Short mmCIF file of C-alpha atoms in Angstrom, two decimals:
data_model
loop_
_atom_site.label_atom_id
_atom_site.label_comp_id
_atom_site.label_asym_id
_atom_site.label_seq_id
_atom_site.Cartn_x
_atom_site.Cartn_y
_atom_site.Cartn_z
CA MET A 1 16.26 -4.56 15.54
CA LYS A 2 16.17 -2.61 12.22
CA GLY A 3 13.87 -2.12 9.38
CA VAL A 4 14.12 -2.89 5.86
CA LEU A 5 11.10 -1.03 3.71
CA LEU A 6 10.80 -2.26 0.10
CA ALA A 7 9.92 0.63 -2.04
CA GLY A 8 11.26 -0.53 -5.83
CA GLY A 9 9.00 -2.54 -8.34
CA THR A 10 7.21 -1.06 -11.42
CA GLY A 11 3.63 -0.95 -10.55
CA SER A 12 2.82 -2.53 -13.83
CA ARG A 13 -0.62 -3.42 -12.61
CA LEU A 14 -1.20 0.44 -11.65
CA ARG A 15 -0.66 1.81 -15.03
CA PRO A 16 -1.09 4.45 -16.62
CA ILE A 17 -1.22 5.90 -13.05
CA THR A 18 2.29 4.66 -12.16
CA HIS A 19 4.05 5.62 -15.57
CA THR A 20 4.81 8.98 -13.91
CA GLY A 21 5.62 7.83 -10.24
CA PRO A 22 6.21 4.85 -7.94
CA LYS A 23 3.19 3.02 -6.75
CA GLN A 24 4.33 3.34 -3.15
CA LEU A 25 3.67 7.18 -3.20
CA LEU A 26 -0.07 6.48 -4.42
CA PRO A 27 -2.28 8.06 -1.76
CA VAL A 28 -4.71 6.32 0.64
CA ALA A 29 -7.04 8.72 2.54
CA ASN A 30 -4.67 11.46 1.21
CA LYS A 31 -1.53 9.96 2.65
CA PRO A 32 1.19 8.20 0.79
CA VAL A 33 1.07 4.14 1.37
CA LEU A 34 4.61 4.29 2.34
CA GLU A 35 3.91 6.62 5.27
CA TYR A 36 1.62 3.96 6.72
CA ALA A 37 4.56 1.27 6.66
CA VAL A 38 7.02 3.99 8.19
CA GLU A 39 4.30 4.47 10.72
CA ASP A 40 3.94 1.01 11.75
CA LEU A 41 7.62 0.34 12.17
CA LYS A 42 8.08 3.31 14.32
CA ASP A 43 5.12 2.13 16.34
CA ALA A 44 6.92 -1.19 16.90
CA GLY A 45 9.80 0.48 18.31
CA ILE A 46 11.93 0.42 14.81
CA THR A 47 13.48 3.37 14.16
CA ASP A 48 16.70 2.52 12.20
CA ILE A 49 15.07 1.88 8.59
CA GLY A 50 16.94 1.13 5.33
CA VAL A 51 14.60 2.02 2.37
CA VAL A 52 15.41 -0.19 -0.81
CA LEU A 53 14.96 1.65 -4.01
CA GLY A 54 14.69 0.69 -7.63
CA HIS A 55 15.17 2.38 -10.58
CA LYS A 56 11.79 4.05 -10.77
CA GLY A 57 10.60 6.81 -8.67
CA ARG A 58 13.78 6.82 -6.73
CA GLU A 59 14.00 10.78 -6.59
CA ALA A 60 10.43 11.07 -5.40
CA ILE A 61 10.58 8.60 -2.40
CA GLN A 62 13.71 10.50 -1.14
CA GLU A 63 12.05 13.84 -1.33
CA LEU A 64 9.17 12.38 0.60
CA LEU A 65 11.07 10.71 3.18
CA GLY A 66 14.19 12.74 3.41
CA ASP A 67 16.36 11.67 6.39
CA GLY A 68 13.36 10.06 8.29
CA SER A 69 13.39 13.00 11.05
CA GLU A 70 9.96 14.27 9.95
CA TYR A 71 8.75 10.83 10.93
CA GLY A 72 11.10 10.30 14.04
CA VAL A 73 13.20 7.86 12.41
CA ASP A 74 16.28 7.38 10.60
CA ILE A 75 16.45 6.60 7.21
CA THR A 76 19.42 5.24 4.88
CA TYR A 77 18.63 4.50 1.32
CA ILE A 78 19.70 1.53 -0.38
CA VAL A 79 19.61 1.11 -4.33
CA GLN A 80 18.54 -2.49 -5.42
CA GLY A 81 18.43 -1.59 -9.17
CA ASN A 82 16.29 -4.07 -11.38
CA PRO A 83 13.79 -5.97 -9.26
CA LEU A 84 15.01 -9.37 -9.15
CA GLY A 85 12.82 -10.79 -6.30
CA LEU A 86 12.00 -10.02 -2.52
CA ALA A 87 14.90 -12.17 -1.52
CA HIS A 88 17.09 -9.96 -3.87
CA ALA A 89 15.94 -6.91 -2.25
CA ALA A 90 16.29 -8.25 1.19
CA GLY A 91 20.02 -9.31 0.09
CA CYS A 92 20.97 -5.79 -0.87
CA ALA A 93 20.26 -4.51 2.81
CA ARG A 94 22.97 -6.97 4.17
CA ASP A 95 25.34 -4.00 4.94
CA PHE A 96 22.92 -1.78 6.44
CA VAL A 97 21.43 -4.62 8.73
CA GLY A 98 24.82 -6.20 9.67
CA ASP A 99 24.40 -8.95 12.68
CA ASP A 100 21.00 -7.42 13.80
CA ASP A 101 17.43 -8.95 13.46
CA PHE A 102 15.18 -6.83 10.91
CA VAL A 103 11.85 -6.28 9.90
CA MET A 104 10.99 -6.51 6.15
CA TYR A 105 7.73 -4.60 5.07
CA LEU A 106 6.67 -4.69 1.72
CA GLY A 107 6.00 -0.72 1.02
CA ASP A 108 2.84 -1.27 -1.06
CA ASN A 109 1.27 -3.01 1.94
CA ILE A 110 -1.15 -1.40 4.50
CA LEU A 111 -2.04 -3.55 7.75
CA ASN A 112 -4.62 -2.37 10.02
CA GLU A 113 -3.18 -3.54 13.25
CA GLY A 114 0.30 -2.70 12.68
CA ILE A 115 3.10 -5.17 13.25
CA THR A 116 4.03 -4.96 16.89
CA ASP A 117 2.48 -8.27 17.79
CA LEU A 118 4.53 -9.78 14.81
CA VAL A 119 7.56 -8.38 16.25
CA GLU A 120 7.14 -9.07 19.79
CA SER A 121 6.36 -12.72 18.96
CA PHE A 122 9.60 -13.17 17.29
CA GLU A 123 11.44 -11.63 20.33
CA THR A 124 10.02 -14.14 22.38
CA GLY A 125 12.03 -17.12 21.19
CA ASP A 126 14.99 -17.91 18.90
CA TYR A 127 13.91 -18.00 15.66
CA GLY A 128 15.44 -17.66 12.15
CA ALA A 129 12.34 -15.87 10.68
CA GLY A 130 8.90 -14.70 11.67
CA ILE A 131 6.15 -14.20 9.14
CA ALA A 132 2.66 -12.29 8.98
CA LEU A 133 -0.11 -14.62 7.73
CA GLN A 134 -3.66 -14.21 7.13
CA GLU A 135 -6.60 -16.50 6.40
CA VAL A 136 -7.59 -16.04 2.56
CA ASP A 137 -10.42 -17.33 0.52
CA ASN A 138 -8.06 -18.25 -2.46
CA PRO A 139 -5.03 -19.91 -1.19
CA GLN A 140 -4.00 -20.91 -4.47
CA GLN A 141 -2.83 -17.56 -5.44
CA PHE A 142 -0.66 -17.01 -2.46
CA GLY A 143 2.55 -18.44 -0.61
CA ILE A 144 1.08 -20.50 1.98
CA ALA A 145 2.29 -21.68 5.44
CA ASP A 146 1.49 -24.93 7.24
CA VAL A 147 1.96 -24.49 10.78
CA ASP A 148 1.74 -26.71 13.90
CA ASP A 149 -0.39 -26.15 16.95
CA ALA A 150 2.13 -23.90 18.74
CA GLY A 151 2.18 -21.47 15.55
CA ASN A 152 5.80 -22.84 14.25
CA VAL A 153 5.80 -22.95 10.55
CA THR A 154 6.55 -26.52 9.24
CA GLU A 155 6.35 -25.89 5.49
CA LEU A 156 6.12 -23.14 2.91
CA ILE A 157 4.43 -23.75 -0.52
CA GLU A 158 4.45 -21.12 -3.32
CA LYS A 159 0.62 -21.02 -4.96
CA PRO A 160 -0.04 -24.88 -4.30
CA ASP A 161 -2.75 -26.76 -6.23
CA HIS A 162 -3.79 -28.36 -2.87
CA PRO A 163 -3.15 -25.88 -0.24
CA PRO A 164 -2.53 -27.50 3.39
CA THR A 165 -4.25 -24.41 4.93
CA ASN A 166 -5.79 -20.96 3.96
CA LEU A 167 -2.77 -19.06 5.72
CA ALA A 168 -1.27 -16.73 3.16
CA LEU A 169 2.09 -14.90 3.63
CA ILE A 170 1.10 -11.20 3.43
CA GLY A 171 4.39 -9.25 2.89
CA MET A 172 5.53 -8.18 6.46
CA TYR A 173 8.70 -10.59 7.81
CA VAL A 174 10.96 -10.46 10.75
CA PHE A 175 14.54 -12.42 10.05
CA SER A 176 17.61 -12.84 11.94
CA SER A 177 20.85 -12.01 10.12
CA ASP A 178 21.12 -15.85 9.19
CA VAL A 179 18.71 -15.01 6.39
CA PHE A 180 21.48 -13.81 4.36
CA ASP A 181 23.35 -16.96 4.08
CA ALA A 182 20.60 -18.61 2.96
CA ILE A 183 19.75 -16.21 0.18
CA GLU A 184 23.44 -16.30 -0.97
CA ARG A 185 22.58 -20.12 -1.67
CA LEU A 186 19.28 -19.17 -3.74
CA GLU A 187 18.64 -20.35 -7.25
CA PRO A 188 16.21 -18.33 -9.37
CA SER A 189 12.59 -19.45 -9.47
CA TRP A 190 10.91 -20.00 -12.70
CA ARG A 191 10.02 -16.35 -12.71
CA GLY A 192 13.52 -15.46 -12.75
CA GLU A 193 13.53 -14.17 -9.21
CA LEU A 194 15.18 -14.71 -5.99
CA GLU A 195 11.84 -15.63 -3.94
CA ILE A 196 11.88 -14.95 -0.41
CA THR A 197 9.48 -18.08 0.38
CA ASP A 198 12.33 -20.29 -0.83
CA ALA A 199 14.72 -18.17 1.64
CA ILE A 200 12.58 -19.01 4.52
CA GLN A 201 12.30 -22.67 3.46
CA LEU A 202 15.93 -22.96 3.56
CA LEU A 203 16.08 -21.57 6.98
CA LEU A 204 13.57 -24.31 7.92
CA ASP A 205 15.60 -27.02 6.16
CA ASP A 206 18.60 -25.84 8.13
CA GLY A 207 16.83 -26.39 11.63
CA HIS A 208 15.82 -23.04 12.45
CA GLU A 209 12.51 -22.32 13.76
CA ILE A 210 10.10 -20.19 12.19
CA ASP A 211 7.36 -18.14 14.16
CA SER A 212 4.34 -17.07 12.74
CA HIS A 213 1.44 -14.43 13.79
CA VAL A 214 -1.87 -14.47 12.20
CA VAL A 215 -3.28 -11.24 11.50
CA THR A 216 -6.89 -10.73 12.33
CA GLY A 217 -7.46 -7.27 11.09
CA TRP A 218 -7.62 -5.99 7.71
CA TRP A 219 -4.60 -6.13 5.19
CA LYS A 220 -4.40 -4.74 1.75
CA ASP A 221 -1.92 -5.04 -1.04
CA THR A 222 -2.67 -1.95 -2.99
CA GLY A 223 -1.02 -3.26 -6.49
CA LYS A 224 -4.17 -2.78 -8.40
CA PRO A 225 -6.88 0.21 -8.66
CA GLU A 226 -9.39 -1.77 -7.09
CA ASP A 227 -7.02 -2.25 -4.22
CA ILE A 228 -6.26 1.44 -3.63
CA LEU A 229 -9.99 2.29 -3.40
CA GLU A 230 -10.50 -0.66 -0.95
CA ALA A 231 -7.84 0.37 1.21
CA ASN A 232 -8.98 4.12 0.94
CA ARG A 233 -12.46 2.70 2.26
CA LEU A 234 -11.06 0.92 5.12
CA VAL A 235 -8.65 3.70 6.17
CA LEU A 236 -11.46 6.15 5.86
CA GLU A 237 -13.61 4.01 8.05
CA ASP A 238 -11.06 3.58 10.82
CA THR A 239 -9.29 7.08 11.06
CA THR A 240 -10.17 10.24 13.07
CA LEU A 241 -11.22 12.82 10.29
CA GLU A 242 -10.98 16.57 11.53
CA ARG A 243 -12.74 19.63 9.81
CA ASN A 244 -10.29 22.44 9.89
CA GLY A 245 -11.17 24.16 6.81
CA THR A 246 -14.20 26.42 5.44
CA VAL A 247 -17.61 25.06 5.19
CA GLU A 248 -19.80 27.72 4.14
CA GLU A 249 -23.17 28.58 5.03
CA GLY A 250 -25.50 26.84 2.84
CA ALA A 251 -23.25 23.83 2.33
CA GLU A 252 -24.75 20.36 3.18
CA THR A 253 -22.28 18.40 5.16
CA ASN A 254 -23.08 15.05 7.19
CA GLY A 255 -20.76 12.26 8.26
CA ARG A 256 -16.90 12.51 9.32
CA ILE A 257 -15.35 14.70 7.10
CA GLY A 258 -11.50 15.31 6.80
CA LEU A 259 -10.76 18.92 5.72
CA ALA A 260 -7.69 20.68 5.51
CA GLU A 261 -7.28 24.00 6.77
CA SER A 262 -6.90 25.60 3.33
CA ALA A 263 -9.66 23.41 1.81
CA VAL A 264 -13.16 24.94 1.08
CA ILE A 265 -16.79 23.56 0.82
CA GLU A 266 -18.86 26.19 -0.81
CA ASP A 267 -22.25 27.33 -0.39
CA GLY A 268 -24.55 24.81 -2.48
CA ALA A 269 -22.13 21.78 -2.38
CA VAL A 270 -23.14 18.34 -0.71
CA VAL A 271 -20.46 16.20 1.09
CA ARG A 272 -21.19 13.19 2.81
CA GLY A 273 -18.59 11.42 4.79
CA PRO A 274 -16.51 9.38 5.33
CA VAL A 275 -14.48 11.77 3.00
CA SER A 276 -11.11 13.29 3.00
CA ILE A 277 -10.34 16.42 1.26
CA ALA A 278 -6.70 17.85 0.84
CA GLU A 279 -5.31 21.32 1.16
CA ASP A 280 -6.18 24.12 -1.27
CA THR A 281 -9.29 22.12 -2.67
CA THR A 282 -12.39 23.68 -3.45
CA ILE A 283 -15.92 21.93 -3.48
CA LYS A 284 -18.20 24.05 -5.56
CA SER A 285 -21.88 24.75 -5.62
CA GLY A 286 -23.47 21.77 -7.29
CA THR A 287 -21.23 19.46 -6.27
CA TYR A 288 -21.78 15.85 -4.60
CA VAL A 289 -19.01 14.25 -2.83
CA GLY A 290 -20.08 10.96 -1.56
CA PRO A 291 -18.96 8.58 1.05
CA TYR A 292 -15.50 6.67 0.67
CA THR A 293 -14.01 9.63 -1.41
CA SER A 294 -10.55 11.12 -1.13
CA ILE A 295 -9.81 14.43 -3.12
CA GLY A 296 -6.03 15.41 -3.28
CA ALA A 297 -4.51 18.72 -2.76
CA ASN A 298 -4.93 21.67 -5.13
CA SER A 299 -8.08 20.45 -6.84
CA THR A 300 -11.63 22.00 -7.85
CA LEU A 301 -14.88 20.01 -8.17
CA GLU A 302 -17.83 21.79 -9.77
CA GLY A 303 -21.35 20.34 -10.87
CA ILE A 304 -19.70 16.77 -10.58
CA HIS A 305 -21.04 13.62 -8.69
CA ILE A 306 -18.27 11.55 -7.40
CA GLU A 307 -18.04 8.76 -4.62
CA ASN A 308 -16.13 5.75 -3.62
CA SER A 309 -13.15 7.41 -5.52
CA VAL A 310 -9.58 8.56 -5.13
CA VAL A 311 -8.64 12.03 -6.91
CA ILE A 312 -4.68 11.80 -6.63
CA GLY A 313 -4.55 15.88 -6.88
CA ASP A 314 -4.05 18.75 -8.90
CA SER A 315 -7.12 18.05 -10.81
CA SER A 316 -10.12 19.78 -12.37
CA LEU A 317 -13.37 18.05 -12.23
CA THR A 318 -16.43 20.03 -13.84
CA ALA A 319 -18.11 17.61 -15.79
CA SER A 320 -21.95 17.25 -14.99
CA GLY A 321 -21.88 13.48 -14.94
CA ARG A 322 -21.51 10.81 -12.20
CA ILE A 323 -18.09 9.36 -11.25
CA VAL A 324 -18.12 6.02 -9.05
CA ASP A 325 -15.35 3.71 -8.09
CA SER A 326 -12.67 5.62 -9.93
CA LEU A 327 -8.90 6.13 -9.43
CA LEU A 328 -8.06 9.52 -10.99
CA GLY A 329 -4.18 10.13 -11.56
CA ARG A 330 -2.74 13.57 -10.69
CA SER A 331 -3.59 16.76 -12.94
CA ALA A 332 -6.70 14.88 -14.17
CA SER A 333 -9.25 17.10 -16.12
CA VAL A 334 -12.83 15.90 -16.36
CA GLU A 335 -15.01 18.46 -18.11
CA SER A 336 -18.28 18.31 -20.36
CA ALA A 337 -18.20 18.50 -23.95
CA ASP A 338 -19.62 22.00 -25.08
CA GLU A 339 -20.51 21.07 -28.79
CA LEU A 340 -23.13 18.91 -30.07
CA LEU A 341 -21.84 15.43 -30.69
CA PRO A 342 -23.49 11.92 -31.41
CA GLU A 343 -24.46 10.06 -28.40
CA GLY A 344 -21.16 8.63 -26.71
CA ARG A 345 -18.15 9.26 -24.57
CA ARG A 346 -15.09 11.02 -25.68
CA LEU A 347 -12.08 9.72 -23.85
CA VAL A 348 -8.09 9.98 -23.59
CA VAL A 349 -6.98 6.76 -22.38
CA GLY A 350 -3.39 5.96 -21.23
CA GLU A 351 -1.45 2.61 -22.18
CA ASN A 352 -2.55 -0.46 -20.13
CA SER A 353 -5.78 1.27 -18.79
CA GLN A 354 -8.98 -0.37 -17.96
CA LEU A 355 -12.30 1.45 -18.27
CA LYS A 356 -15.97 0.09 -17.69
CA LEU A 357 -18.51 2.17 -19.48
#
């Protein structure tokens, strides 16, 4: 079985963070989201992986993953170009997949329990596809599956007004190579895209059985800033964190703290986990780093209070204020104004930014 990892898309809901890089490389607990997907595929025994690239961020993704050897996998790059839907992205991998079965994994998703159960369930029968599902509170906003008592899918409905179930498709699929013929017959949806739910429905109409696996652990689509923060919180809660760096005498630390070998928590700083602090980062005296915070590499924090936030890296945070529930892009600088000013906040705000003051 092969893997097809989708790493295209524009990341429009994460602007301005994604103006300068692909959304799949945003860090969660100081590890790019895309790496979690590669690890899940490997854990399921899938080491031959095709990575589907769009126009944006192509070089950065290839620089991160290389040929896959660092992760114990073999990576082939497939260029999709313009994002014309998930089914179009899958179709671009036809030559790579050949006649094999394959897993298709959306590269901006994180799944707590991995995909091994999904793959093993598919392999127990003669299925045209297998889909990962999760119960959601707002099924009207998802592609929804109706299933029988054996877990076989009987119908797929995209964002129904009256959903028959609350079982949503969450972005992990297993396909036989028959899906490519179904994709060839698709017409664009009202969004102008080739929908993967329509391809699976065609497989159903052709008489193929569709397997399903209900995910009970957490799952996050990291498509929005608040999703990145929530995924960061969930991963920090579940991950083993190791203190390999320097904690100076007089620093106050408690809870689980991941501290890279070249990172330093100085005398007079307070760090309360779970927290992840990457390499070459210094937490200086007078700084408070609270729970569920990840600080990226090559950063300096001094005199600031920060919690439940993600700092991507190469940043300098030296203001005396309090930062909470925030996503700070690479090379961010947050400092206090020296001169006397009228009461207020002075901001440099990127296009499509969201602020709560």
